[in-house]
Amino acid sequence: MLRVTRSASRHLLQLPAHAPCSVVIYRDPPVPGNTCRLPQPAAGQYRTGVRTVSGGPASPGGWYGGLADSAPVHLCEQVLVSVHELSACPWWLSVAVATLSVRTLITLPLAAYQLIIISKVEALQAEISELAKRLRYEVSVRASQRGWTEKQSRFQFKKNLRRLISELYIRDNCHPVKASLLVLVQLPLWISFSLALRNLSLDPSAVQDQLAAGGALWFTDLTVPDPTWILPICLGLTNLMVVEVFSLQRVTTSRFQRVILNATRVFSVVMIPIAASVPSSMALYWFTSSLVGFSHNLLLRSPRIHKVLGVRTGASQTPYRDLLSAFMTKYCK
């Protein structure tokens, strides 16, 4: 039976032959009269590791409170504070610098890896199409020999085609699931940094006082929502721009892709009132993250970058000119 190789010459159809441990930790009850007091941070120190549970806005209960008090969120708080201390920049610039650094060092390499995987999958489509034609012929011959019904023939075709496609993915090391690695890393990272800024903005501490005076222009206080809605509107417009640029990449789209595209457009608009109800530090982070993501998207279109990554997609040598032309054709008629 055929295994997928560079030159497949044997039969494609493959038919079936007939024939943890648990650990329990016990703690001694506290001795009556003995209490444990946590040391209070000294003046000028940042309290980012341990949070007091008081029921106020800085310590909500339930799953959201647990998520806001999780280790990844505290790690992001420390990253933000460290960037601010090392750069000696005002807090609004520190948030922008931290966002640019994290997205460039973590998500940009993952986006490049996603591009490589997608290009390999697209390059296999011609070979998959040829294998499907040969397999369909073999199934029809075997169906006439064994008296299969149309349903049985269709089942054998789909089963063997899935096997052949899986072998192709293994051969070229490009299973499409690997392309989802970017989302699996970027989404938790985005949530963690958002909650970290929310904690720093709402928890009474020296950081909160600095954030209150660390804004710029119209958003001078980063601990309160933007009263002018400028940041939320800029965020929504940037997200819509990213969605539209992505839609211009594809000449033809399926019905499912159109549904996802429209849902993303709606989500981009819904994010505007959400960003207007959170501290300006969060809205600033979301806007900066979207802007950096858009610039990375444009960067990965460069033919030089494709050459460095070894991507062979037959893309245009003038992607930015083509993108501008497509945008003008679609929206400026």
mmCIF file of C-alpha atoms in Angstrom:
data_model
loop_
_atom_site.group_PDB
_atom_site.id
_atom_site.type_symbol
_atom_site.label_atom_id
_atom_site.label_comp_id
_atom_site.label_asym_id
_atom_site.label_seq_id
_atom_site.Cartn_x
_atom_site.Cartn_y
_atom_site.Cartn_z
ATOM 1 C CA MET A 1 0.000 0.000 0.000
ATOM 2 C CA LEU A 2 1.272 3.380 -0.964
ATOM 3 C CA ARG A 3 3.052 5.655 1.440
ATOM 4 C CA VAL A 4 3.326 9.206 0.230
ATOM 5 C CA THR A 5 6.738 9.818 -1.305
ATOM 6 C CA ARG A 6 8.078 12.192 -3.907
ATOM 7 C CA SER A 7 7.211 9.742 -6.690
ATOM 8 C CA ALA A 8 4.158 7.652 -5.784
ATOM 9 C CA SER A 9 3.693 4.677 -8.087
ATOM 10 C CA ARG A 10 1.793 2.027 -6.124
ATOM 11 C CA HIS A 11 -1.902 1.738 -5.288
ATOM 12 C CA LEU A 12 -3.457 4.533 -3.229
ATOM 13 C CA LEU A 13 -6.404 2.575 -1.857
ATOM 14 C CA GLN A 14 -5.826 0.866 1.470
ATOM 15 C CA LEU A 15 -8.503 -1.523 2.674
ATOM 16 C CA PRO A 16 -8.789 -3.101 6.126
ATOM 17 C CA ALA A 17 -7.824 -6.785 6.433
ATOM 18 C CA HIS A 18 -10.601 -9.270 7.403
ATOM 19 C CA ALA A 19 -9.846 -10.871 10.091
ATOM 20 C CA PRO A 20 -1.743 8.952 37.549
ATOM 21 C CA CYS A 21 -1.107 9.183 41.238
ATOM 22 C CA SER A 22 -2.960 11.418 43.723
ATOM 23 C CA VAL A 23 -1.298 13.457 46.494
ATOM 24 C CA VAL A 24 -3.155 14.673 49.562
ATOM 25 C CA ILE A 25 -1.527 17.385 51.672
ATOM 26 C CA TYR A 26 -2.706 17.748 55.251
ATOM 27 C CA ARG A 27 -2.142 20.970 57.106
ATOM 28 C CA ASP A 28 -2.170 21.294 60.880
ATOM 29 C CA PRO A 29 -4.873 23.647 62.149
ATOM 30 C CA PRO A 30 -3.595 26.996 63.369
ATOM 31 C CA VAL A 31 -2.927 27.338 67.043
ATOM 32 C CA PRO A 32 -5.571 29.573 68.638
ATOM 33 C CA GLY A 33 -4.262 32.986 69.352
ATOM 34 C CA ASN A 34 -1.502 32.857 66.762
ATOM 35 C CA THR A 35 -1.927 34.970 63.674
ATOM 36 C CA CYS A 36 0.222 35.517 60.633
ATOM 37 C CA ARG A 37 0.753 38.999 59.303
ATOM 38 C CA LEU A 38 2.201 39.696 55.883
ATOM 39 C CA PRO A 39 4.923 42.347 55.837
ATOM 40 C CA GLN A 40 3.807 45.620 54.365
ATOM 41 C CA PRO A 41 5.811 47.023 51.437
ATOM 42 C CA ALA A 42 8.155 49.837 52.286
ATOM 43 C CA ALA A 43 7.729 53.262 50.778
ATOM 44 C CA GLY A 44 8.607 53.315 47.113
ATOM 45 C CA GLN A 45 8.288 49.533 46.690
ATOM 46 C CA TYR A 46 5.784 47.965 44.351
ATOM 47 C CA ARG A 47 3.266 45.483 45.647
ATOM 48 C CA THR A 48 2.780 43.174 42.682
ATOM 49 C CA GLY A 49 3.064 39.686 44.139
ATOM 50 C CA VAL A 50 0.460 39.373 46.922
ATOM 51 C CA ARG A 51 -2.940 40.988 46.853
ATOM 52 C CA THR A 52 -5.341 41.565 49.670
ATOM 53 C CA VAL A 53 -8.857 40.210 49.320
ATOM 54 C CA SER A 54 -11.185 42.953 50.418
ATOM 55 C CA GLY A 55 -14.120 42.602 48.052
ATOM 56 C CA GLY A 56 -13.423 45.919 46.350
ATOM 57 C CA PRO A 57 -12.922 46.521 42.654
ATOM 58 C CA ALA A 58 -9.259 45.499 42.873
ATOM 59 C CA SER A 59 -10.128 42.004 44.118
ATOM 60 C CA PRO A 60 -13.291 40.644 42.429
ATOM 61 C CA GLY A 61 -14.464 37.183 43.362
ATOM 62 C CA GLY A 62 -15.178 34.166 41.221
ATOM 63 C CA TRP A 63 -13.230 33.008 38.195
ATOM 64 C CA TYR A 64 -12.375 36.559 37.148
ATOM 65 C CA GLY A 65 -10.808 37.291 40.526
ATOM 66 C CA GLY A 66 -8.794 34.089 40.332
ATOM 67 C CA LEU A 67 -7.609 34.946 36.841
ATOM 68 C CA ALA A 68 -6.653 38.494 37.830
ATOM 69 C CA ASP A 69 -4.671 37.104 40.762
ATOM 70 C CA SER A 70 -2.937 34.339 38.764
ATOM 71 C CA ALA A 71 0.814 33.873 38.377
ATOM 72 C CA PRO A 72 0.964 34.858 34.659
ATOM 73 C CA VAL A 73 -0.790 38.155 35.432
ATOM 74 C CA HIS A 74 1.619 38.913 38.277
ATOM 75 C CA LEU A 75 4.539 38.084 35.980
ATOM 76 C CA CYS A 76 3.220 40.586 33.439
ATOM 77 C CA GLU A 77 2.927 43.183 36.209
ATOM 78 C CA GLN A 78 6.579 42.668 37.054
ATOM 79 C CA VAL A 79 7.529 42.972 33.385
ATOM 80 C CA LEU A 80 5.679 46.271 33.088
ATOM 81 C CA VAL A 81 7.209 47.651 36.285
ATOM 82 C CA SER A 82 10.684 46.502 35.219
ATOM 83 C CA VAL A 83 10.355 48.145 31.806
ATOM 84 C CA HIS A 84 9.252 51.371 33.483
ATOM 85 C CA GLU A 85 12.165 51.319 35.924
ATOM 86 C CA LEU A 86 14.814 50.409 33.343
ATOM 87 C CA SER A 87 13.645 52.835 30.684
ATOM 88 C CA ALA A 88 12.879 55.713 33.064
ATOM 89 C CA CYS A 89 10.097 56.685 30.648
ATOM 90 C CA PRO A 90 6.681 57.996 31.625
ATOM 91 C CA TRP A 91 4.148 55.255 32.103
ATOM 92 C CA TRP A 92 2.297 55.785 28.818
ATOM 93 C CA LEU A 93 5.575 55.296 26.914
ATOM 94 C CA SER A 94 6.571 52.368 29.137
ATOM 95 C CA VAL A 95 3.324 50.592 28.219
ATOM 96 C CA ALA A 96 4.012 51.184 24.525
ATOM 97 C CA VAL A 97 7.634 50.011 24.816
ATOM 98 C CA ALA A 98 6.646 46.865 26.727
ATOM 99 C CA THR A 99 3.964 46.071 24.149
ATOM 100 C CA LEU A 100 6.348 46.540 21.237
ATOM 101 C CA SER A 101 9.038 44.439 22.920
ATOM 102 C CA VAL A 102 6.778 41.521 23.812
ATOM 103 C CA ARG A 103 5.062 41.388 20.431
ATOM 104 C CA THR A 104 8.364 41.632 18.570
ATOM 105 C CA LEU A 105 10.220 39.058 20.670
ATOM 106 C CA ILE A 106 7.384 36.537 21.089
ATOM 107 C CA THR A 107 4.512 36.912 18.652
ATOM 108 C CA LEU A 108 6.469 38.050 15.573
ATOM 109 C CA PRO A 109 8.559 34.830 15.400
ATOM 110 C CA LEU A 110 5.366 32.803 15.869
ATOM 111 C CA ALA A 111 3.688 34.779 13.072
ATOM 112 C CA ALA A 112 6.662 34.017 10.811
ATOM 113 C CA TYR A 113 6.404 30.324 11.722
ATOM 114 C CA GLN A 114 2.677 30.416 10.946
ATOM 115 C CA LEU A 115 3.476 31.901 7.534
ATOM 116 C CA ILE A 116 5.921 29.069 6.826
ATOM 117 C CA ILE A 117 3.377 26.382 7.775
ATOM 118 C CA ILE A 118 0.597 27.970 5.708
ATOM 119 C CA SER A 119 2.867 28.284 2.669
ATOM 120 C CA LYS A 120 3.789 24.597 2.902
ATOM 121 C CA VAL A 121 0.144 23.586 3.179
ATOM 122 C CA GLU A 122 -0.750 25.700 0.149
ATOM 123 C CA ALA A 123 2.127 24.181 -1.816
ATOM 124 C CA LEU A 124 0.671 20.697 -1.182
ATOM 125 C CA GLN A 125 -2.725 21.471 -2.708
ATOM 126 C CA ALA A 126 -1.684 20.522 -6.251
ATOM 127 C CA GLU A 127 -0.269 17.192 -5.071
ATOM 128 C CA ILE A 128 -3.370 16.513 -2.964
ATOM 129 C CA SER A 129 -5.585 17.198 -5.967
ATOM 130 C CA GLU A 130 -3.621 14.736 -8.105
ATOM 131 C CA LEU A 131 -3.720 12.057 -5.420
ATOM 132 C CA ALA A 132 -7.468 12.562 -5.019
ATOM 133 C CA LYS A 133 -8.019 11.933 -8.742
ATOM 134 C CA ARG A 134 -6.021 8.698 -8.663
ATOM 135 C CA LEU A 135 -7.714 7.567 -5.473
ATOM 136 C CA ARG A 136 -11.168 8.225 -6.903
ATOM 137 C CA TYR A 137 -10.330 6.022 -9.886
ATOM 138 C CA GLU A 138 -9.054 3.175 -7.689
ATOM 139 C CA VAL A 139 -12.134 3.375 -5.467
ATOM 140 C CA SER A 140 -14.424 3.157 -8.511
ATOM 141 C CA VAL A 141 -12.545 0.092 -9.784
ATOM 142 C CA ARG A 142 -12.632 -1.626 -6.404
ATOM 143 C CA ALA A 143 -16.299 -0.712 -5.938
ATOM 144 C CA SER A 144 -17.206 -2.458 -9.199
ATOM 145 C CA GLN A 145 -15.197 -5.542 -8.159
ATOM 146 C CA ARG A 146 -16.724 -5.825 -4.683
ATOM 147 C CA GLY A 147 -20.175 -4.459 -5.394
ATOM 148 C CA TRP A 148 -19.941 -1.488 -3.066
ATOM 149 C CA THR A 149 -22.827 0.920 -2.768
ATOM 150 C CA GLU A 150 -22.361 4.631 -3.423
ATOM 151 C CA LYS A 151 -22.246 5.259 0.331
ATOM 152 C CA GLN A 152 -19.542 2.615 0.865
ATOM 153 C CA SER A 153 -17.464 4.002 -2.013
ATOM 154 C CA ARG A 154 -17.707 7.514 -0.630
ATOM 155 C CA PHE A 155 -16.667 6.293 2.823
ATOM 156 C CA GLN A 156 -13.607 4.465 1.458
ATOM 157 C CA PHE A 157 -12.606 7.485 -0.604
ATOM 158 C CA LYS A 158 -12.791 9.923 2.300
ATOM 159 C CA LYS A 159 -11.023 7.580 4.716
ATOM 160 C CA ASN A 160 -8.109 6.898 2.390
ATOM 161 C CA LEU A 161 -7.854 10.541 1.308
ATOM 162 C CA ARG A 162 -7.547 11.620 4.935
ATOM 163 C CA ARG A 163 -4.770 9.071 5.403
ATOM 164 C CA LEU A 164 -2.881 10.299 2.342
ATOM 165 C CA ILE A 165 -3.200 13.943 3.360
ATOM 166 C CA SER A 166 -1.983 13.116 6.882
ATOM 167 C CA GLU A 167 1.061 11.377 5.390
ATOM 168 C CA LEU A 168 1.783 14.449 3.281
ATOM 169 C CA TYR A 169 1.629 16.693 6.345
ATOM 170 C CA ILE A 170 4.001 14.368 8.220
ATOM 171 C CA ARG A 171 6.367 14.212 5.263
ATOM 172 C CA ASP A 172 6.635 18.005 4.968
ATOM 173 C CA ASN A 173 6.201 18.680 8.715
ATOM 174 C CA CYS A 174 3.402 21.177 8.122
ATOM 175 C CA HIS A 175 0.261 20.025 9.895
ATOM 176 C CA PRO A 176 -2.236 22.936 9.858
ATOM 177 C CA VAL A 177 -2.693 22.644 13.640
ATOM 178 C CA LYS A 178 0.801 24.109 14.021
ATOM 179 C CA ALA A 179 -0.457 27.302 12.389
ATOM 180 C CA SER A 180 -2.715 27.877 15.412
ATOM 181 C CA LEU A 181 0.286 28.174 17.758
ATOM 182 C CA LEU A 182 0.278 31.951 17.315
ATOM 183 C CA VAL A 183 -3.283 32.303 18.632
ATOM 184 C CA LEU A 184 -2.649 29.861 21.483
ATOM 185 C CA VAL A 185 0.207 32.063 22.714
ATOM 186 C CA GLN A 186 -0.995 35.528 21.716
ATOM 187 C CA LEU A 187 -4.466 35.357 23.292
ATOM 188 C CA PRO A 188 -3.338 34.343 26.828
ATOM 189 C CA LEU A 189 -0.537 36.907 26.596
ATOM 190 C CA TRP A 190 -3.020 39.643 25.644
ATOM 191 C CA ILE A 191 -5.353 38.698 28.498
ATOM 192 C CA SER A 192 -2.507 38.549 31.037
ATOM 193 C CA PHE A 193 -1.123 41.981 30.136
ATOM 194 C CA SER A 194 -4.617 43.475 30.096
ATOM 195 C CA LEU A 195 -5.382 42.185 33.592
ATOM 196 C CA ALA A 196 -1.919 43.232 34.795
ATOM 197 C CA LEU A 197 -2.570 46.826 33.731
ATOM 198 C CA ARG A 198 -6.027 46.655 35.255
ATOM 199 C CA ASN A 199 -4.533 45.515 38.583
ATOM 200 C CA LEU A 200 -1.826 48.171 38.565
ATOM 201 C CA SER A 201 -4.401 50.848 37.730
ATOM 202 C CA LEU A 202 -6.946 49.916 40.411
ATOM 203 C CA ASP A 203 -4.907 48.566 43.333
ATOM 204 C CA PRO A 204 -3.863 51.281 45.820
ATOM 205 C CA SER A 205 -0.080 51.398 45.552
ATOM 206 C CA ALA A 206 2.787 53.590 44.459
ATOM 207 C CA VAL A 207 2.324 52.301 40.904
ATOM 208 C CA GLN A 208 -1.279 53.476 40.834
ATOM 209 C CA ASP A 209 -0.188 56.976 41.852
ATOM 210 C CA GLN A 210 2.429 56.997 39.087
ATOM 211 C CA LEU A 211 -0.085 55.743 36.513
ATOM 212 C CA ALA A 212 -2.497 58.489 37.570
ATOM 213 C CA ALA A 213 0.134 61.054 36.564
ATOM 214 C CA GLY A 214 1.797 59.052 33.812
ATOM 215 C CA GLY A 215 -0.464 59.783 30.864
ATOM 216 C CA ALA A 216 -0.066 62.217 27.989
ATOM 217 C CA LEU A 217 -2.076 64.536 25.764
ATOM 218 C CA TRP A 218 -5.778 64.014 26.493
ATOM 219 C CA PHE A 219 -5.373 60.830 28.609
ATOM 220 C CA THR A 220 -3.303 62.275 31.456
ATOM 221 C CA ASP A 221 -4.687 59.801 34.035
ATOM 222 C CA LEU A 222 -4.095 56.174 33.012
ATOM 223 C CA THR A 223 -6.148 54.777 35.899
ATOM 224 C CA VAL A 224 -9.500 56.088 34.610
ATOM 225 C CA PRO A 225 -11.321 55.551 31.296
ATOM 226 C CA ASP A 226 -10.604 57.912 28.428
ATOM 227 C CA PRO A 227 -13.310 60.576 28.734
ATOM 228 C CA THR A 228 -12.894 61.691 25.119
ATOM 229 C CA TRP A 229 -13.228 58.167 23.630
ATOM 230 C CA ILE A 230 -10.309 58.948 21.299
ATOM 231 C CA LEU A 231 -8.273 55.887 22.335
ATOM 232 C CA PRO A 232 -11.256 53.493 22.018
ATOM 233 C CA ILE A 233 -12.173 54.873 18.584
ATOM 234 C CA CYS A 234 -8.547 54.621 17.408
ATOM 235 C CA LEU A 235 -8.517 51.033 18.650
ATOM 236 C CA GLY A 236 -11.696 50.183 16.743
ATOM 237 C CA LEU A 237 -10.450 51.795 13.526
ATOM 238 C CA THR A 238 -7.110 49.980 13.776
ATOM 239 C CA ASN A 239 -8.816 46.626 14.315
ATOM 240 C CA LEU A 240 -11.116 47.235 11.361
ATOM 241 C CA MET A 241 -8.108 48.178 9.226
ATOM 242 C CA VAL A 242 -6.384 44.909 10.163
ATOM 243 C CA VAL A 243 -9.519 42.939 9.272
ATOM 244 C CA GLU A 244 -9.943 44.665 5.918
ATOM 245 C CA VAL A 245 -6.279 44.191 4.989
ATOM 246 C CA PHE A 246 -6.616 40.514 5.838
ATOM 247 C CA SER A 247 -9.743 40.247 3.674
ATOM 248 C CA LEU A 248 -7.888 41.793 0.720
ATOM 249 C CA GLN A 249 -5.334 38.967 0.851
ATOM 250 C CA ARG A 250 -7.855 36.424 -0.416
ATOM 251 C CA VAL A 251 -9.302 36.558 -3.891
ATOM 252 C CA THR A 252 -12.045 34.034 -3.134
ATOM 253 C CA THR A 253 -13.536 33.252 0.266
ATOM 254 C CA SER A 254 -15.814 30.477 1.429
ATOM 255 C CA ARG A 255 -19.089 31.057 3.217
ATOM 256 C CA PHE A 256 -17.521 30.089 6.551
ATOM 257 C CA GLN A 257 -14.658 32.545 6.008
ATOM 258 C CA ARG A 258 -17.130 35.331 5.231
ATOM 259 C CA VAL A 259 -19.038 34.579 8.442
ATOM 260 C CA ILE A 260 -15.805 34.719 10.479
ATOM 261 C CA LEU A 261 -14.793 37.924 8.715
ATOM 262 C CA ASN A 262 -18.094 39.646 9.479
ATOM 263 C CA ALA A 263 -17.996 38.423 13.090
ATOM 264 C CA THR A 264 -14.520 39.926 13.454
ATOM 265 C CA ARG A 265 -15.794 43.231 12.083
ATOM 266 C CA VAL A 266 -18.608 43.237 14.651
ATOM 267 C CA PHE A 267 -16.158 42.402 17.431
ATOM 268 C CA SER A 268 -13.918 45.297 16.378
ATOM 269 C CA VAL A 269 -16.837 47.697 16.747
ATOM 270 C CA VAL A 270 -17.950 46.173 20.061
ATOM 271 C CA MET A 271 -14.444 46.703 21.445
ATOM 272 C CA ILE A 272 -14.927 50.488 21.248
ATOM 273 C CA PRO A 273 -17.426 50.840 24.146
ATOM 274 C CA ILE A 274 -15.528 48.159 26.081
ATOM 275 C CA ALA A 275 -12.281 50.124 25.752
ATOM 276 C CA ALA A 276 -14.147 53.263 26.838
ATOM 277 C CA SER A 277 -15.135 51.611 30.134
ATOM 278 C CA VAL A 278 -11.718 50.343 31.267
ATOM 279 C CA PRO A 279 -8.669 52.262 32.546
ATOM 280 C CA SER A 280 -6.862 54.211 29.849
ATOM 281 C CA SER A 281 -3.754 52.095 30.438
ATOM 282 C CA MET A 282 -5.636 49.046 29.121
ATOM 283 C CA ALA A 283 -7.075 50.937 26.151
ATOM 284 C CA LEU A 284 -3.592 52.252 25.363
ATOM 285 C CA TYR A 285 -2.173 48.714 25.497
ATOM 286 C CA TRP A 286 -4.919 47.365 23.216
ATOM 287 C CA PHE A 287 -4.413 50.175 20.705
ATOM 288 C CA THR A 288 -0.618 49.793 20.711
ATOM 289 C CA SER A 289 -0.887 46.000 20.385
ATOM 290 C CA SER A 290 -3.222 46.294 17.389
ATOM 291 C CA LEU A 291 -0.973 48.870 15.764
ATOM 292 C CA VAL A 292 2.139 46.710 16.240
ATOM 293 C CA GLY A 293 0.274 43.658 14.956
ATOM 294 C CA PHE A 294 -0.767 45.559 11.848
ATOM 295 C CA SER A 295 2.827 46.632 11.183
ATOM 296 C CA HIS A 296 4.017 43.035 11.618
ATOM 297 C CA ASN A 297 1.377 41.889 9.159
ATOM 298 C CA LEU A 298 2.698 44.337 6.587
ATOM 299 C CA LEU A 299 6.304 43.354 7.324
ATOM 300 C CA LEU A 300 5.598 39.670 6.690
ATOM 301 C CA ARG A 301 4.296 40.548 3.222
ATOM 302 C CA SER A 302 7.735 41.681 2.087
ATOM 303 C CA PRO A 303 9.331 39.503 -0.635
ATOM 304 C CA ARG A 304 12.666 39.888 1.156
ATOM 305 C CA ILE A 305 11.207 38.445 4.332
ATOM 306 C CA HIS A 306 9.720 35.580 2.299
ATOM 307 C CA LYS A 307 13.136 34.892 0.839
ATOM 308 C CA VAL A 308 14.774 34.868 4.275
ATOM 309 C CA LEU A 309 12.107 32.508 5.641
ATOM 310 C CA GLY A 310 12.254 30.274 2.579
ATOM 311 C CA VAL A 311 8.579 30.835 1.832
ATOM 312 C CA ARG A 312 7.504 29.933 -1.696
ATOM 313 C CA THR A 313 3.952 31.067 -2.281
ATOM 314 C CA GLY A 314 4.231 32.706 -5.685
ATOM 315 C CA ALA A 315 3.285 36.015 -4.073
ATOM 316 C CA SER A 316 3.555 39.302 -5.887
ATOM 317 C CA GLN A 317 6.853 41.161 -5.866
ATOM 318 C CA THR A 318 4.981 44.420 -5.222
ATOM 319 C CA PRO A 319 2.658 43.447 -2.331
ATOM 320 C CA TYR A 320 2.241 46.937 -0.894
ATOM 321 C CA ARG A 321 1.367 48.505 -4.226
ATOM 322 C CA ASP A 322 -1.086 45.678 -4.911
ATOM 323 C CA LEU A 323 -2.626 46.099 -1.477
ATOM 324 C CA LEU A 324 -3.121 49.818 -1.992
ATOM 325 C CA SER A 325 -4.610 49.192 -5.430
ATOM 326 C CA ALA A 326 -7.022 46.575 -4.067
ATOM 327 C CA PHE A 327 -8.022 48.893 -1.228
ATOM 328 C CA MET A 328 -8.685 51.782 -3.618
ATOM 329 C CA THR A 329 -10.668 49.531 -5.948
ATOM 330 C CA LYS A 330 -12.835 48.161 -3.141
ATOM 331 C CA TYR A 331 -13.491 51.296 -1.095
ATOM 332 C CA CYS A 332 -12.832 54.294 -3.353
ATOM 333 C CA LYS A 333 -14.900 53.554 -6.442
#
